[in-house]
Amino acid sequence: MVSRLTRLLPPPRNGVEPQPWEEFRAAYGTAMPLDFQDFVDTYGYGSLDDVLSVFPPGKRGQEIPDPAMGALPSVAESEFRTFHGPVRFPPWPAPGALLAWGTTPVGYDLFWRRLGSDPDRWPVVVVGHRAGTALELPCTMVEFVIRMLGDPIDRPADITGIPGHPHSRYLNARDEAALDDAGEDPWEYLDDFWDAREDVRASSTSVTWVEGPGRHRADNPPVPRLTVQGFGPDGDELRVSATLDLDPDLALGAPATGTVRIGGPKGDVLRLTGVPVAVSGGAGDRFALDVRLPATVNDTGMTWHELVDAMTHEPEWRLSVSVADPAIGAVRARHGIVTGAGMQESEVNRAWGEWP
């Protein structure tokens, strides 16, 4: 798996220091997942795009945490609500405990959950502190990183700021410090990347149809994923196209309704509830959602063409769509999503997606 990752994310040229994996085994009473060991032996501890930081297992900043001190963030002992009752993540080393391996500056921490005696089968758990959610993913740490480098539609968590392959880079702590000492900005390439994207957006001609994709909203779990695929004027209507990923044996009820919001630099300019949503497809596990807004509901003082033009040429504009259905909550329950106080139980059946 790490060999696959090196084709997407070049490792440091200068190599990294070997890690005392046997000391970790002694401290925790278990080996670390092999793909994590391979990753650290190849890349070192550091950061992906100054967003996703990888550090020694356990408490951040300790080379080898002292098990007698707990060595885990408090979330490992917090109680979360699920759709089938409360769940408590116990302290290490109890079965089901969380062990940290990464963090982000955008409100997410990254863990393994100790399930079974084989660490290579421990699932990754993404805890969103702002959203109050914990999402258990049936993948390894390196699989998670690979997916975060791919198409934004397929990323397992809404961790923003990662350009993805081939634009992303990983710097271990030693190389980042060396660049800082030399007076160089280790992350200057990120400014160049995002500035170039904004320049393309600002210089584009009048837009008649915006090709997505968007992403799921940050304060809502990414499973099931509602993705805005495109929008634009269609005659006298504003048409919004989206997809919703569901498990193959589940189906949306009918008729479906949704909520559409358009926000500008100063807040919402349009918010519509109870909007009819045409649902089609369902082949495999993806449904197509088609939302059409007539001109009679547009009280913004701008035509649909003017709104779309502003959204594609000016910063801070957003379009969001949400749909509620019991099948959405059923999918979340299957995927082990745990909700905290940041997400109301009444919203477990609702999925959001937004553009950009």
mmCIF file of C-alpha atoms in Angstrom:
data_model
loop_
_atom_site.group_PDB
_atom_site.id
_atom_site.type_symbol
_atom_site.label_atom_id
_atom_site.label_comp_id
_atom_site.label_asym_id
_atom_site.label_seq_id
_atom_site.Cartn_x
_atom_site.Cartn_y
_atom_site.Cartn_z
ATOM 1 C CA MET A 1 0.000 0.000 0.000
ATOM 2 C CA VAL A 2 2.851 2.434 0.771
ATOM 3 C CA SER A 3 4.439 1.522 -2.552
ATOM 4 C CA ARG A 4 1.189 2.613 -4.217
ATOM 5 C CA LEU A 5 1.236 5.825 -2.189
ATOM 6 C CA THR A 6 4.776 6.724 -3.295
ATOM 7 C CA ARG A 7 3.522 6.868 -6.891
ATOM 8 C CA LEU A 8 1.054 9.573 -5.817
ATOM 9 C CA LEU A 9 3.075 11.360 -3.153
ATOM 10 C CA PRO A 10 6.888 11.549 -3.502
ATOM 11 C CA PRO A 11 8.707 10.585 -0.282
ATOM 12 C CA PRO A 12 11.533 12.785 1.083
ATOM 13 C CA ARG A 13 14.809 12.515 -0.795
ATOM 14 C CA ASN A 14 16.975 12.484 2.307
ATOM 15 C CA GLY A 15 15.352 9.494 3.982
ATOM 16 C CA VAL A 16 14.042 9.384 7.543
ATOM 17 C CA GLU A 17 15.211 8.187 10.930
ATOM 18 C CA PRO A 18 14.334 4.607 11.919
ATOM 19 C CA GLN A 19 11.659 4.302 14.580
ATOM 20 C CA PRO A 20 11.784 2.145 17.744
ATOM 21 C CA TRP A 21 8.779 0.022 16.877
ATOM 22 C CA GLU A 22 9.618 -2.595 19.510
ATOM 23 C CA GLU A 23 9.465 0.126 22.153
ATOM 24 C CA PHE A 24 6.011 1.080 20.953
ATOM 25 C CA ARG A 25 4.997 -2.576 21.199
ATOM 26 C CA ALA A 26 6.282 -2.711 24.774
ATOM 27 C CA ALA A 27 4.552 0.528 25.723
ATOM 28 C CA TYR A 28 1.147 -0.367 24.260
ATOM 29 C CA GLY A 29 1.184 -4.149 24.494
ATOM 30 C CA THR A 30 0.590 -4.439 20.752
ATOM 31 C CA ALA A 31 2.369 -3.761 17.492
ATOM 32 C CA MET A 32 1.386 -0.743 15.420
ATOM 33 C CA PRO A 33 -0.367 -1.398 12.069
ATOM 34 C CA LEU A 34 2.229 -2.461 9.501
ATOM 35 C CA ASP A 35 1.152 0.060 6.864
ATOM 36 C CA PHE A 36 1.607 2.845 9.426
ATOM 37 C CA GLN A 37 5.090 1.567 10.247
ATOM 38 C CA ASP A 38 5.923 1.461 6.532
ATOM 39 C CA PHE A 39 4.561 4.972 6.087
ATOM 40 C CA VAL A 40 6.630 6.446 8.930
ATOM 41 C CA ASP A 41 9.761 4.542 7.839
ATOM 42 C CA THR A 42 9.285 6.000 4.336
ATOM 43 C CA TYR A 43 7.964 9.513 4.994
ATOM 44 C CA GLY A 44 8.636 10.243 8.668
ATOM 45 C CA TYR A 45 6.367 12.158 11.015
ATOM 46 C CA GLY A 46 5.204 15.384 9.425
ATOM 47 C CA SER A 47 2.403 16.982 7.462
ATOM 48 C CA LEU A 48 0.491 16.541 4.221
ATOM 49 C CA ASP A 49 -0.021 20.008 2.715
ATOM 50 C CA ASP A 50 0.230 21.590 6.176
ATOM 51 C CA VAL A 51 -3.236 20.107 6.810
ATOM 52 C CA LEU A 52 -3.033 16.439 7.777
ATOM 53 C CA SER A 53 -0.340 15.923 10.413
ATOM 54 C CA VAL A 54 0.973 12.457 11.269
ATOM 55 C CA PHE A 55 2.609 11.993 14.680
ATOM 56 C CA PRO A 56 3.722 9.140 16.967
ATOM 57 C CA PRO A 57 0.784 7.012 18.126
ATOM 58 C CA GLY A 58 -0.847 8.272 21.287
ATOM 59 C CA LYS A 59 -0.546 11.706 22.734
ATOM 60 C CA ARG A 60 0.783 14.350 20.378
ATOM 61 C CA GLY A 61 4.267 15.558 21.229
ATOM 62 C CA GLN A 62 5.402 12.447 23.137
ATOM 63 C CA GLU A 63 7.819 10.177 21.320
ATOM 64 C CA ILE A 64 6.562 7.164 23.274
ATOM 65 C CA PRO A 65 3.560 7.939 25.485
ATOM 66 C CA ASP A 66 3.459 6.622 29.017
ATOM 67 C CA PRO A 67 0.529 4.169 29.202
ATOM 68 C CA ALA A 68 0.133 4.934 32.903
ATOM 69 C CA MET A 69 -0.805 8.515 31.968
ATOM 70 C CA GLY A 70 -3.552 7.497 29.580
ATOM 71 C CA ALA A 71 -1.752 9.190 26.682
ATOM 72 C CA LEU A 72 -4.946 9.771 24.715
ATOM 73 C CA PRO A 73 -7.070 12.829 23.975
ATOM 74 C CA SER A 74 -10.209 13.059 26.075
ATOM 75 C CA VAL A 75 -12.385 12.056 23.120
ATOM 76 C CA ALA A 76 -11.179 8.487 23.663
ATOM 77 C CA GLU A 77 -13.202 8.368 26.882
ATOM 78 C CA SER A 78 -16.178 10.427 25.724
ATOM 79 C CA GLU A 79 -19.695 9.157 25.310
ATOM 80 C CA PHE A 80 -21.326 9.734 21.938
ATOM 81 C CA ARG A 81 -24.866 9.157 20.848
ATOM 82 C CA THR A 82 -25.529 6.732 18.046
ATOM 83 C CA PHE A 83 -28.714 6.056 16.193
ATOM 84 C CA HIS A 84 -29.142 2.927 18.340
ATOM 85 C CA GLY A 85 -28.188 4.263 21.772
ATOM 86 C CA PRO A 86 -25.107 5.677 23.529
ATOM 87 C CA VAL A 87 -21.573 4.368 22.938
ATOM 88 C CA ARG A 88 -18.529 5.045 25.080
ATOM 89 C CA PHE A 89 -14.999 4.749 23.746
ATOM 90 C CA PRO A 90 -13.094 3.256 26.681
ATOM 91 C CA PRO A 91 -9.551 4.216 27.692
ATOM 92 C CA TRP A 92 -6.602 2.311 26.298
ATOM 93 C CA PRO A 93 -5.970 -0.646 26.223
ATOM 94 C CA ALA A 94 -9.565 -1.857 26.437
ATOM 95 C CA PRO A 95 -11.153 -3.311 23.274
ATOM 96 C CA GLY A 96 -12.803 -0.516 21.300
ATOM 97 C CA ALA A 97 -10.395 2.147 22.595
ATOM 98 C CA LEU A 98 -9.079 4.867 20.306
ATOM 99 C CA LEU A 99 -5.408 5.463 19.552
ATOM 100 C CA ALA A 100 -4.465 8.746 17.872
ATOM 101 C CA TRP A 101 -2.140 8.938 14.865
ATOM 102 C CA GLY A 102 -2.994 12.265 13.240
ATOM 103 C CA THR A 103 -4.742 15.607 13.458
ATOM 104 C CA THR A 104 -5.755 18.610 11.349
ATOM 105 C CA PRO A 105 -6.179 22.355 11.944
ATOM 106 C CA VAL A 106 -9.765 22.207 10.649
ATOM 107 C CA GLY A 107 -11.389 20.373 13.548
ATOM 108 C CA TYR A 108 -10.654 16.705 12.817
ATOM 109 C CA ASP A 109 -8.528 14.173 14.716
ATOM 110 C CA LEU A 110 -7.564 10.773 13.343
ATOM 111 C CA PHE A 111 -7.495 7.494 15.262
ATOM 112 C CA TRP A 112 -7.490 3.749 15.052
ATOM 113 C CA ARG A 113 -10.140 1.848 16.944
ATOM 114 C CA ARG A 114 -8.787 -1.260 18.674
ATOM 115 C CA LEU A 115 -11.075 -3.977 17.351
ATOM 116 C CA GLY A 116 -9.602 -7.468 17.532
ATOM 117 C CA SER A 117 -6.049 -8.628 18.077
ATOM 118 C CA ASP A 118 -4.762 -7.829 14.567
ATOM 119 C CA PRO A 119 -3.735 -4.146 14.353
ATOM 120 C CA ASP A 120 -3.678 -4.357 10.549
ATOM 121 C CA ARG A 121 -7.467 -4.704 10.695
ATOM 122 C CA TRP A 122 -8.108 -1.763 13.028
ATOM 123 C CA PRO A 123 -10.471 0.706 11.330
ATOM 124 C CA VAL A 124 -9.695 4.404 11.048
ATOM 125 C CA VAL A 125 -11.953 6.709 13.058
ATOM 126 C CA VAL A 126 -12.309 10.370 12.054
ATOM 127 C CA VAL A 127 -13.534 12.534 14.917
ATOM 128 C CA GLY A 128 -14.978 15.895 13.892
ATOM 129 C CA HIS A 129 -14.982 18.069 16.977
ATOM 130 C CA ARG A 130 -16.855 20.967 15.387
ATOM 131 C CA ALA A 131 -19.497 18.665 13.928
ATOM 132 C CA GLY A 132 -19.672 16.433 16.992
ATOM 133 C CA THR A 133 -19.324 13.272 14.914
ATOM 134 C CA ALA A 134 -17.095 10.215 14.846
ATOM 135 C CA LEU A 135 -16.983 8.245 11.604
ATOM 136 C CA GLU A 136 -15.571 4.710 11.557
ATOM 137 C CA LEU A 137 -14.081 3.769 8.193
ATOM 138 C CA PRO A 138 -13.232 0.206 7.127
ATOM 139 C CA CYS A 139 -9.804 1.189 5.807
ATOM 140 C CA THR A 140 -6.213 1.442 6.982
ATOM 141 C CA MET A 141 -4.284 4.623 7.677
ATOM 142 C CA VAL A 142 -2.467 4.571 4.310
ATOM 143 C CA GLU A 143 -5.662 3.757 2.425
ATOM 144 C CA PHE A 144 -7.195 6.819 4.092
ATOM 145 C CA VAL A 145 -4.315 9.045 2.925
ATOM 146 C CA ILE A 146 -4.537 7.669 -0.624
ATOM 147 C CA ARG A 147 -8.253 8.419 -0.775
ATOM 148 C CA MET A 148 -7.644 11.951 0.540
ATOM 149 C CA LEU A 149 -5.339 12.526 -2.459
ATOM 150 C CA GLY A 150 -8.012 11.468 -4.942
ATOM 151 C CA ASP A 151 -11.155 12.967 -6.415
ATOM 152 C CA PRO A 152 -12.887 15.212 -3.850
ATOM 153 C CA ILE A 153 -16.119 13.287 -4.462
ATOM 154 C CA ASP A 154 -14.528 10.100 -3.155
ATOM 155 C CA ARG A 155 -12.666 11.517 -0.164
ATOM 156 C CA PRO A 156 -13.749 9.860 3.086
ATOM 157 C CA ALA A 157 -13.770 13.045 5.201
ATOM 158 C CA ASP A 158 -14.428 16.734 4.647
ATOM 159 C CA ILE A 159 -10.870 17.810 5.471
ATOM 160 C CA THR A 160 -10.414 20.892 3.328
ATOM 161 C CA GLY A 161 -7.167 22.372 2.015
ATOM 162 C CA ILE A 162 -5.639 19.235 0.459
ATOM 163 C CA PRO A 163 -5.151 19.825 -3.307
ATOM 164 C CA GLY A 164 -4.714 16.123 -4.056
ATOM 165 C CA HIS A 165 -2.512 14.301 -6.547
ATOM 166 C CA PRO A 166 -0.414 15.554 -8.347
ATOM 167 C CA HIS A 167 -0.327 18.850 -6.430
ATOM 168 C CA SER A 168 0.021 17.608 -2.841
ATOM 169 C CA ARG A 169 3.291 17.248 -0.948
ATOM 170 C CA TYR A 170 4.374 15.697 2.326
ATOM 171 C CA LEU A 171 7.117 17.194 4.487
ATOM 172 C CA ASN A 172 8.501 15.474 7.541
ATOM 173 C CA ALA A 173 9.237 17.629 10.558
ATOM 174 C CA ARG A 174 12.997 17.660 9.940
ATOM 175 C CA ASP A 175 12.728 18.869 6.331
ATOM 176 C CA GLU A 176 10.110 21.478 7.246
ATOM 177 C CA ALA A 177 12.390 22.849 9.970
ATOM 178 C CA ALA A 178 15.345 22.967 7.551
ATOM 179 C CA LEU A 179 13.334 25.026 5.056
ATOM 180 C CA ASP A 180 12.208 27.370 7.820
ATOM 181 C CA ASP A 181 15.807 27.821 8.967
ATOM 182 C CA ALA A 182 16.816 28.636 5.391
ATOM 183 C CA GLY A 183 14.186 31.383 5.230
ATOM 184 C CA GLU A 184 11.963 29.469 2.784
ATOM 185 C CA ASP A 185 8.228 28.978 3.124
ATOM 186 C CA PRO A 186 7.688 25.193 3.110
ATOM 187 C CA TRP A 187 4.101 25.609 1.992
ATOM 188 C CA GLU A 188 4.423 28.384 -0.603
ATOM 189 C CA TYR A 189 3.264 26.007 -3.339
ATOM 190 C CA LEU A 190 -0.176 25.901 -1.686
ATOM 191 C CA ASP A 191 -0.675 29.645 -2.129
ATOM 192 C CA ASP A 192 0.352 29.317 -5.776
ATOM 193 C CA PHE A 193 -2.068 26.434 -6.332
ATOM 194 C CA TRP A 194 -5.120 28.083 -4.784
ATOM 195 C CA ASP A 195 -4.323 31.467 -6.376
ATOM 196 C CA ALA A 196 -4.140 29.823 -9.811
ATOM 197 C CA ARG A 197 -7.523 28.189 -9.269
ATOM 198 C CA GLU A 198 -9.063 31.489 -8.218
ATOM 199 C CA ASP A 199 -7.537 33.259 -11.241
ATOM 200 C CA VAL A 200 -9.198 30.745 -13.575
ATOM 201 C CA ARG A 201 -12.507 31.274 -11.854
ATOM 202 C CA ALA A 202 -12.284 35.072 -11.895
ATOM 203 C CA SER A 203 -11.247 35.283 -15.560
ATOM 204 C CA SER A 204 -13.852 32.877 -16.948
ATOM 205 C CA THR A 205 -16.468 34.194 -19.344
ATOM 206 C CA SER A 206 -20.187 34.307 -18.651
ATOM 207 C CA VAL A 207 -21.272 30.945 -17.308
ATOM 208 C CA THR A 208 -24.440 29.136 -18.368
ATOM 209 C CA TRP A 209 -23.805 25.881 -16.501
ATOM 210 C CA VAL A 210 -21.491 25.217 -13.580
ATOM 211 C CA GLU A 211 -19.905 21.789 -13.528
ATOM 212 C CA GLY A 212 -19.346 20.607 -9.971
ATOM 213 C CA PRO A 213 -18.490 18.688 -8.113
ATOM 214 C CA GLY A 214 -19.215 20.179 -4.762
ATOM 215 C CA ARG A 215 -18.740 18.413 -1.447
ATOM 216 C CA HIS A 216 -20.743 17.474 1.610
ATOM 217 C CA ARG A 217 -21.284 20.116 4.248
ATOM 218 C CA ALA A 218 -18.678 20.235 6.996
ATOM 219 C CA ASP A 219 -21.117 19.940 9.910
ATOM 220 C CA ASN A 220 -22.705 16.748 8.571
ATOM 221 C CA PRO A 221 -21.195 13.232 8.174
ATOM 222 C CA PRO A 222 -20.011 12.415 4.650
ATOM 223 C CA VAL A 223 -21.972 9.143 4.570
ATOM 224 C CA PRO A 224 -24.179 8.972 2.615
ATOM 225 C CA ARG A 225 -22.595 11.522 0.312
ATOM 226 C CA LEU A 226 -24.803 14.132 -1.338
ATOM 227 C CA THR A 227 -22.771 15.851 -4.066
ATOM 228 C CA VAL A 228 -23.778 18.902 -6.087
ATOM 229 C CA GLN A 229 -22.779 17.954 -9.632
ATOM 230 C CA GLY A 230 -23.763 21.156 -11.403
ATOM 231 C CA PHE A 231 -26.236 24.016 -11.657
ATOM 232 C CA GLY A 232 -27.283 26.777 -14.015
ATOM 233 C CA PRO A 233 -30.186 28.618 -15.659
ATOM 234 C CA ASP A 234 -32.507 26.447 -17.731
ATOM 235 C CA GLY A 235 -35.083 28.633 -19.408
ATOM 236 C CA ASP A 236 -36.924 30.468 -16.626
ATOM 237 C CA GLU A 237 -35.729 27.974 -14.020
ATOM 238 C CA LEU A 238 -32.590 27.423 -12.002
ATOM 239 C CA ARG A 239 -31.712 23.758 -12.296
ATOM 240 C CA VAL A 240 -29.528 21.993 -9.709
ATOM 241 C CA SER A 241 -28.187 18.507 -10.383
ATOM 242 C CA ALA A 242 -26.892 16.335 -7.529
ATOM 243 C CA THR A 243 -26.203 12.723 -6.629
ATOM 244 C CA LEU A 244 -26.802 10.792 -3.416
ATOM 245 C CA ASP A 245 -24.868 7.606 -2.636
ATOM 246 C CA LEU A 246 -26.861 4.921 -0.812
ATOM 247 C CA ASP A 247 -26.306 1.269 -0.082
ATOM 248 C CA PRO A 248 -27.570 -0.873 -2.988
ATOM 249 C CA ASP A 249 -30.439 -2.449 -1.052
ATOM 250 C CA LEU A 250 -31.886 0.855 0.191
ATOM 251 C CA ALA A 251 -34.116 3.255 -1.686
ATOM 252 C CA LEU A 252 -35.381 6.775 -1.183
ATOM 253 C CA GLY A 253 -39.027 7.243 -0.416
ATOM 254 C CA ALA A 254 -41.286 9.291 -2.659
ATOM 255 C CA PRO A 255 -42.088 12.047 -3.110
ATOM 256 C CA ALA A 256 -38.802 13.647 -2.038
ATOM 257 C CA THR A 257 -38.428 17.258 -0.979
ATOM 258 C CA GLY A 258 -35.382 19.286 -0.154
ATOM 259 C CA THR A 259 -33.995 22.615 0.955
ATOM 260 C CA VAL A 260 -31.948 24.903 -1.290
ATOM 261 C CA ARG A 261 -29.864 27.799 -0.005
ATOM 262 C CA ILE A 262 -27.783 30.348 -1.890
ATOM 263 C CA GLY A 263 -25.429 32.425 0.216
ATOM 264 C CA GLY A 264 -23.358 35.463 -0.640
ATOM 265 C CA PRO A 265 -20.594 37.394 1.126
ATOM 266 C CA LYS A 266 -23.105 38.855 3.615
ATOM 267 C CA GLY A 267 -25.161 35.730 4.276
ATOM 268 C CA ASP A 268 -28.092 33.936 2.677
ATOM 269 C CA VAL A 269 -29.718 35.631 -0.282
ATOM 270 C CA LEU A 270 -32.212 32.815 -0.919
ATOM 271 C CA ARG A 271 -33.508 29.950 1.235
ATOM 272 C CA LEU A 272 -36.267 27.646 0.030
ATOM 273 C CA THR A 273 -37.739 24.670 1.899
ATOM 274 C CA GLY A 274 -40.081 21.937 0.721
ATOM 275 C CA VAL A 275 -38.646 22.089 -2.796
ATOM 276 C CA PRO A 276 -39.728 19.091 -4.952
ATOM 277 C CA VAL A 277 -36.790 16.819 -5.838
ATOM 278 C CA ALA A 278 -37.025 14.450 -8.805
ATOM 279 C CA VAL A 279 -35.210 11.181 -8.015
ATOM 280 C CA SER A 280 -33.995 8.756 -10.652
ATOM 281 C CA GLY A 281 -31.386 6.070 -11.116
ATOM 282 C CA GLY A 282 -30.317 4.035 -8.152
ATOM 283 C CA ALA A 283 -28.320 1.669 -10.358
ATOM 284 C CA GLY A 284 -25.473 0.475 -8.203
ATOM 285 C CA ASP A 285 -25.621 2.783 -5.229
ATOM 286 C CA ARG A 286 -26.089 6.287 -6.657
ATOM 287 C CA PHE A 287 -29.317 8.229 -7.122
ATOM 288 C CA ALA A 288 -29.633 11.265 -9.382
ATOM 289 C CA LEU A 289 -31.413 14.271 -7.864
ATOM 290 C CA ASP A 290 -32.877 16.989 -10.074
ATOM 291 C CA VAL A 291 -34.086 20.232 -8.484
ATOM 292 C CA ARG A 292 -35.809 22.938 -10.528
ATOM 293 C CA LEU A 293 -36.557 26.368 -9.095
ATOM 294 C CA PRO A 294 -39.014 28.540 -11.077
ATOM 295 C CA ALA A 295 -38.470 32.263 -11.483
ATOM 296 C CA THR A 296 -41.458 32.940 -9.212
ATOM 297 C CA VAL A 297 -39.496 31.837 -6.111
ATOM 298 C CA ASN A 298 -36.553 34.112 -6.887
ATOM 299 C CA ASP A 299 -36.994 37.212 -4.732
ATOM 300 C CA THR A 300 -33.305 38.176 -4.661
ATOM 301 C CA GLY A 301 -33.582 41.070 -7.105
ATOM 302 C CA MET A 302 -31.206 39.247 -9.476
ATOM 303 C CA THR A 303 -32.033 36.960 -12.370
ATOM 304 C CA TRP A 304 -30.875 33.348 -12.289
ATOM 305 C CA HIS A 305 -28.200 34.249 -14.866
ATOM 306 C CA GLU A 306 -26.957 37.111 -12.685
ATOM 307 C CA LEU A 307 -26.867 34.902 -9.586
ATOM 308 C CA VAL A 308 -24.911 32.160 -11.349
ATOM 309 C CA ASP A 309 -22.504 34.700 -12.798
ATOM 310 C CA ALA A 310 -21.883 36.196 -9.341
ATOM 311 C CA MET A 311 -21.362 32.757 -7.811
ATOM 312 C CA THR A 312 -18.730 31.800 -10.370
ATOM 313 C CA HIS A 313 -16.796 35.099 -10.389
ATOM 314 C CA GLU A 314 -16.969 36.359 -6.810
ATOM 315 C CA PRO A 315 -15.638 34.691 -3.647
ATOM 316 C CA GLU A 316 -17.699 33.532 -0.674
ATOM 317 C CA TRP A 317 -20.766 32.467 -2.626
ATOM 318 C CA ARG A 318 -22.275 29.101 -1.724
ATOM 319 C CA LEU A 319 -25.096 26.876 -2.910
ATOM 320 C CA SER A 320 -26.316 24.041 -0.699
ATOM 321 C CA VAL A 321 -28.923 21.318 -1.100
ATOM 322 C CA SER A 322 -30.312 19.001 1.562
ATOM 323 C CA VAL A 323 -32.671 16.039 1.341
ATOM 324 C CA ALA A 324 -34.271 14.095 4.204
ATOM 325 C CA ASP A 325 -35.214 10.405 4.087
ATOM 326 C CA PRO A 326 -35.104 7.473 6.574
ATOM 327 C CA ALA A 327 -32.744 5.607 4.211
ATOM 328 C CA ILE A 328 -30.081 8.240 4.940
ATOM 329 C CA GLY A 329 -30.109 7.505 8.667
ATOM 330 C CA ALA A 330 -30.062 3.760 7.939
ATOM 331 C CA VAL A 331 -26.881 4.135 5.900
ATOM 332 C CA ARG A 332 -25.186 6.084 8.696
ATOM 333 C CA ALA A 333 -26.076 3.413 11.225
ATOM 334 C CA ARG A 334 -24.563 0.738 9.005
ATOM 335 C CA HIS A 335 -21.337 2.671 8.599
ATOM 336 C CA GLY A 336 -20.743 3.111 12.304
ATOM 337 C CA ILE A 337 -21.221 6.865 12.421
ATOM 338 C CA VAL A 338 -21.444 8.147 15.964
ATOM 339 C CA THR A 339 -22.970 11.554 16.632
ATOM 340 C CA GLY A 340 -22.185 13.990 19.402
ATOM 341 C CA ALA A 341 -23.917 17.124 20.649
ATOM 342 C CA GLY A 342 -23.117 19.028 17.456
ATOM 343 C CA MET A 343 -25.641 17.039 15.434
ATOM 344 C CA GLN A 344 -29.257 16.828 16.524
ATOM 345 C CA GLU A 345 -30.899 13.404 16.476
ATOM 346 C CA SER A 346 -33.710 14.865 14.372
ATOM 347 C CA GLU A 347 -31.188 15.454 11.572
ATOM 348 C CA VAL A 348 -29.841 11.911 11.251
ATOM 349 C CA ASN A 349 -32.054 11.335 8.213
ATOM 350 C CA ARG A 350 -30.833 14.432 6.367
ATOM 351 C CA ALA A 351 -27.893 14.703 3.948
ATOM 352 C CA TRP A 352 -26.331 17.970 2.810
ATOM 353 C CA GLY A 353 -24.162 18.888 -0.112
ATOM 354 C CA GLU A 354 -22.769 22.250 -1.104
ATOM 355 C CA TRP A 355 -20.897 24.011 -3.862
ATOM 356 C CA PRO A 356 -18.064 24.778 -4.137
#
